[in-house]
């Protein structure tokens, strides 16, 4: 994982908040590498489909059915598919 200072992380968040796609992509990558689910959830809630996809991937790896159900309820077809596979629904 690329080491990022708290200051750099804050700047990335500020840039992402005003629509900077590159900053959002960097945040998703950093959060995915570190397994920062809270950051990924925040980014997904702000509309990042990449963050949602990484959340689904991490939840699937952990077989976290609650997380998958929440993502599916929020409209993630990938989460619905993984959930169906894991629960044989």
PDB file of C-alpha atoms in Angstrom:
ATOM      1  CA  UNK A   1       0.000   0.000   0.000  1.00  0.00           C
ATOM      2  CA  UNK A   2       1.142   3.498  -0.756  1.00  0.00           C
ATOM      3  CA  UNK A   3       1.770   5.423   2.435  1.00  0.00           C
ATOM      4  CA  UNK A   4      -0.278   8.596   2.593  1.00  0.00           C
ATOM      5  CA  UNK A   5      -0.071  11.203   5.323  1.00  0.00           C
ATOM      6  CA  UNK A   6      -3.159  12.406   7.148  1.00  0.00           C
ATOM      7  CA  UNK A   7      -2.722  15.751   5.398  1.00  0.00           C
ATOM      8  CA  UNK A   8      -2.605  14.128   1.948  1.00  0.00           C
ATOM      9  CA  UNK A   9      -5.646  12.026   2.807  1.00  0.00           C
ATOM     10  CA  UNK A  10      -7.541  15.133   3.914  1.00  0.00           C
ATOM     11  CA  UNK A  11      -6.645  16.891   0.660  1.00  0.00           C
ATOM     12  CA  UNK A  12      -7.808  13.891  -1.376  1.00  0.00           C
ATOM     13  CA  UNK A  13     -11.116  13.892   0.508  1.00  0.00           C
ATOM     14  CA  UNK A  14     -11.572  17.613  -0.113  1.00  0.00           C
ATOM     15  CA  UNK A  15     -10.866  17.188  -3.819  1.00  0.00           C
ATOM     16  CA  UNK A  16     -13.197  14.189  -4.036  1.00  0.00           C
ATOM     17  CA  UNK A  17     -15.944  16.131  -2.279  1.00  0.00           C
ATOM     18  CA  UNK A  18     -15.930  18.713  -5.079  1.00  0.00           C
ATOM     19  CA  UNK A  19     -16.079  16.090  -7.814  1.00  0.00           C
ATOM     20  CA  UNK A  20     -12.415  15.352  -8.575  1.00  0.00           C
ATOM     21  CA  UNK A  21     -12.658  11.872 -10.090  1.00  0.00           C
ATOM     22  CA  UNK A  22      -8.911  11.239  -9.800  1.00  0.00           C
ATOM     23  CA  UNK A  23      -9.024  11.976  -6.069  1.00  0.00           C
ATOM     24  CA  UNK A  24     -12.005   9.668  -5.667  1.00  0.00           C
ATOM     25  CA  UNK A  25     -10.208   6.921  -7.565  1.00  0.00           C
ATOM     26  CA  UNK A  26      -7.146   7.324  -5.335  1.00  0.00           C
ATOM     27  CA  UNK A  27      -9.285   7.158  -2.204  1.00  0.00           C
ATOM     28  CA  UNK A  28     -11.025   4.015  -3.437  1.00  0.00           C
ATOM     29  CA  UNK A  29      -7.689   2.394  -4.199  1.00  0.00           C
ATOM     30  CA  UNK A  30      -6.203   3.325  -0.823  1.00  0.00           C
ATOM     31  CA  UNK A  31      -9.300   2.217   1.079  1.00  0.00           C
ATOM     32  CA  UNK A  32      -9.471  -1.057  -0.837  1.00  0.00           C
ATOM     33  CA  UNK A  33      -5.819  -1.826  -0.171  1.00  0.00           C
ATOM     34  CA  UNK A  34      -6.151  -1.100   3.532  1.00  0.00           C
ATOM     35  CA  UNK A  35      -9.594  -2.681   3.919  1.00  0.00           C
ATOM     36  CA  UNK A  36     -11.067   0.609   5.165  1.00  0.00           C
ATOM     37  CA  UNK A  37     -14.746  -0.286   4.922  1.00  0.00           C
ATOM     38  CA  UNK A  38     -15.928   2.986   6.442  1.00  0.00           C
ATOM     39  CA  UNK A  39     -14.110   5.000   3.783  1.00  0.00           C
ATOM     40  CA  UNK A  40     -15.455   2.740   1.047  1.00  0.00           C
ATOM     41  CA  UNK A  41     -18.999   3.050   2.413  1.00  0.00           C
ATOM     42  CA  UNK A  42     -18.672   6.846   2.505  1.00  0.00           C
ATOM     43  CA  UNK A  43     -17.404   6.936  -1.073  1.00  0.00           C
ATOM     44  CA  UNK A  44     -20.095   4.527  -2.266  1.00  0.00           C
ATOM     45  CA  UNK A  45     -22.779   6.628  -0.569  1.00  0.00           C
ATOM     46  CA  UNK A  46     -21.381   9.652  -2.402  1.00  0.00           C
ATOM     47  CA  UNK A  47     -21.942   7.836  -5.692  1.00  0.00           C
ATOM     48  CA  UNK A  48     -18.708   5.977  -6.402  1.00  0.00           C
ATOM     49  CA  UNK A  49     -19.594   2.764  -8.192  1.00  0.00           C
ATOM     50  CA  UNK A  50     -15.940   1.728  -7.902  1.00  0.00           C
ATOM     51  CA  UNK A  51     -16.124   1.982  -4.108  1.00  0.00           C
ATOM     52  CA  UNK A  52     -19.322  -0.067  -4.115  1.00  0.00           C
ATOM     53  CA  UNK A  53     -17.640  -2.715  -6.278  1.00  0.00           C
ATOM     54  CA  UNK A  54     -14.671  -2.937  -3.908  1.00  0.00           C
ATOM     55  CA  UNK A  55     -17.056  -3.191  -0.954  1.00  0.00           C
ATOM     56  CA  UNK A  56     -18.836  -6.086  -2.644  1.00  0.00           C
ATOM     57  CA  UNK A  57     -15.505  -7.775  -3.344  1.00  0.00           C
ATOM     58  CA  UNK A  58     -14.302  -7.409   0.250  1.00  0.00           C
ATOM     59  CA  UNK A  59     -17.656  -8.507   1.679  1.00  0.00           C
ATOM     60  CA  UNK A  60     -17.662 -11.545  -0.594  1.00  0.00           C
ATOM     61  CA  UNK A  61     -14.138 -12.497   0.501  1.00  0.00           C
ATOM     62  CA  UNK A  62     -15.235 -12.282   4.141  1.00  0.00           C
ATOM     63  CA  UNK A  63     -18.615 -13.886   3.398  1.00  0.00           C
ATOM     64  CA  UNK A  64     -20.156 -10.904   5.184  1.00  0.00           C
ATOM     65  CA  UNK A  65     -23.823 -11.492   4.428  1.00  0.00           C
ATOM     66  CA  UNK A  66     -25.003  -8.430   6.373  1.00  0.00           C
ATOM     67  CA  UNK A  67     -22.771  -6.109   4.344  1.00  0.00           C
ATOM     68  CA  UNK A  68     -23.868  -7.795   1.115  1.00  0.00           C
ATOM     69  CA  UNK A  69     -27.531  -7.458   2.078  1.00  0.00           C
ATOM     70  CA  UNK A  70     -27.065  -3.736   2.756  1.00  0.00           C
ATOM     71  CA  UNK A  71     -25.313  -3.254  -0.576  1.00  0.00           C
ATOM     72  CA  UNK A  72     -27.986  -5.270  -2.379  1.00  0.00           C
ATOM     73  CA  UNK A  73     -30.715  -3.207  -0.723  1.00  0.00           C
ATOM     74  CA  UNK A  74     -28.945  -0.082  -1.943  1.00  0.00           C
ATOM     75  CA  UNK A  75     -29.237  -1.408  -5.488  1.00  0.00           C
ATOM     76  CA  UNK A  76     -25.972  -3.242  -6.117  1.00  0.00           C
ATOM     77  CA  UNK A  77     -26.649  -6.013  -8.597  1.00  0.00           C
ATOM     78  CA  UNK A  78     -23.180  -7.425  -7.934  1.00  0.00           C
ATOM     79  CA  UNK A  79     -24.018  -7.724  -4.228  1.00  0.00           C
ATOM     80  CA  UNK A  80     -27.325  -9.379  -5.127  1.00  0.00           C
ATOM     81  CA  UNK A  81     -25.502 -11.905  -7.306  1.00  0.00           C
ATOM     82  CA  UNK A  82     -22.848 -12.702  -4.696  1.00  0.00           C
ATOM     83  CA  UNK A  83     -25.463 -12.939  -1.971  1.00  0.00           C
ATOM     84  CA  UNK A  84     -27.474 -15.373  -4.072  1.00  0.00           C
ATOM     85  CA  UNK A  85     -24.371 -17.499  -4.654  1.00  0.00           C
ATOM     86  CA  UNK A  86     -23.413 -17.558  -0.988  1.00  0.00           C
ATOM     87  CA  UNK A  87     -26.916 -18.330   0.253  1.00  0.00           C
ATOM     88  CA  UNK A  88     -28.075 -20.484  -2.673  1.00  0.00           C
ATOM     89  CA  UNK A  89     -31.127 -18.225  -3.047  1.00  0.00           C
TER      90      UNK A  89
END
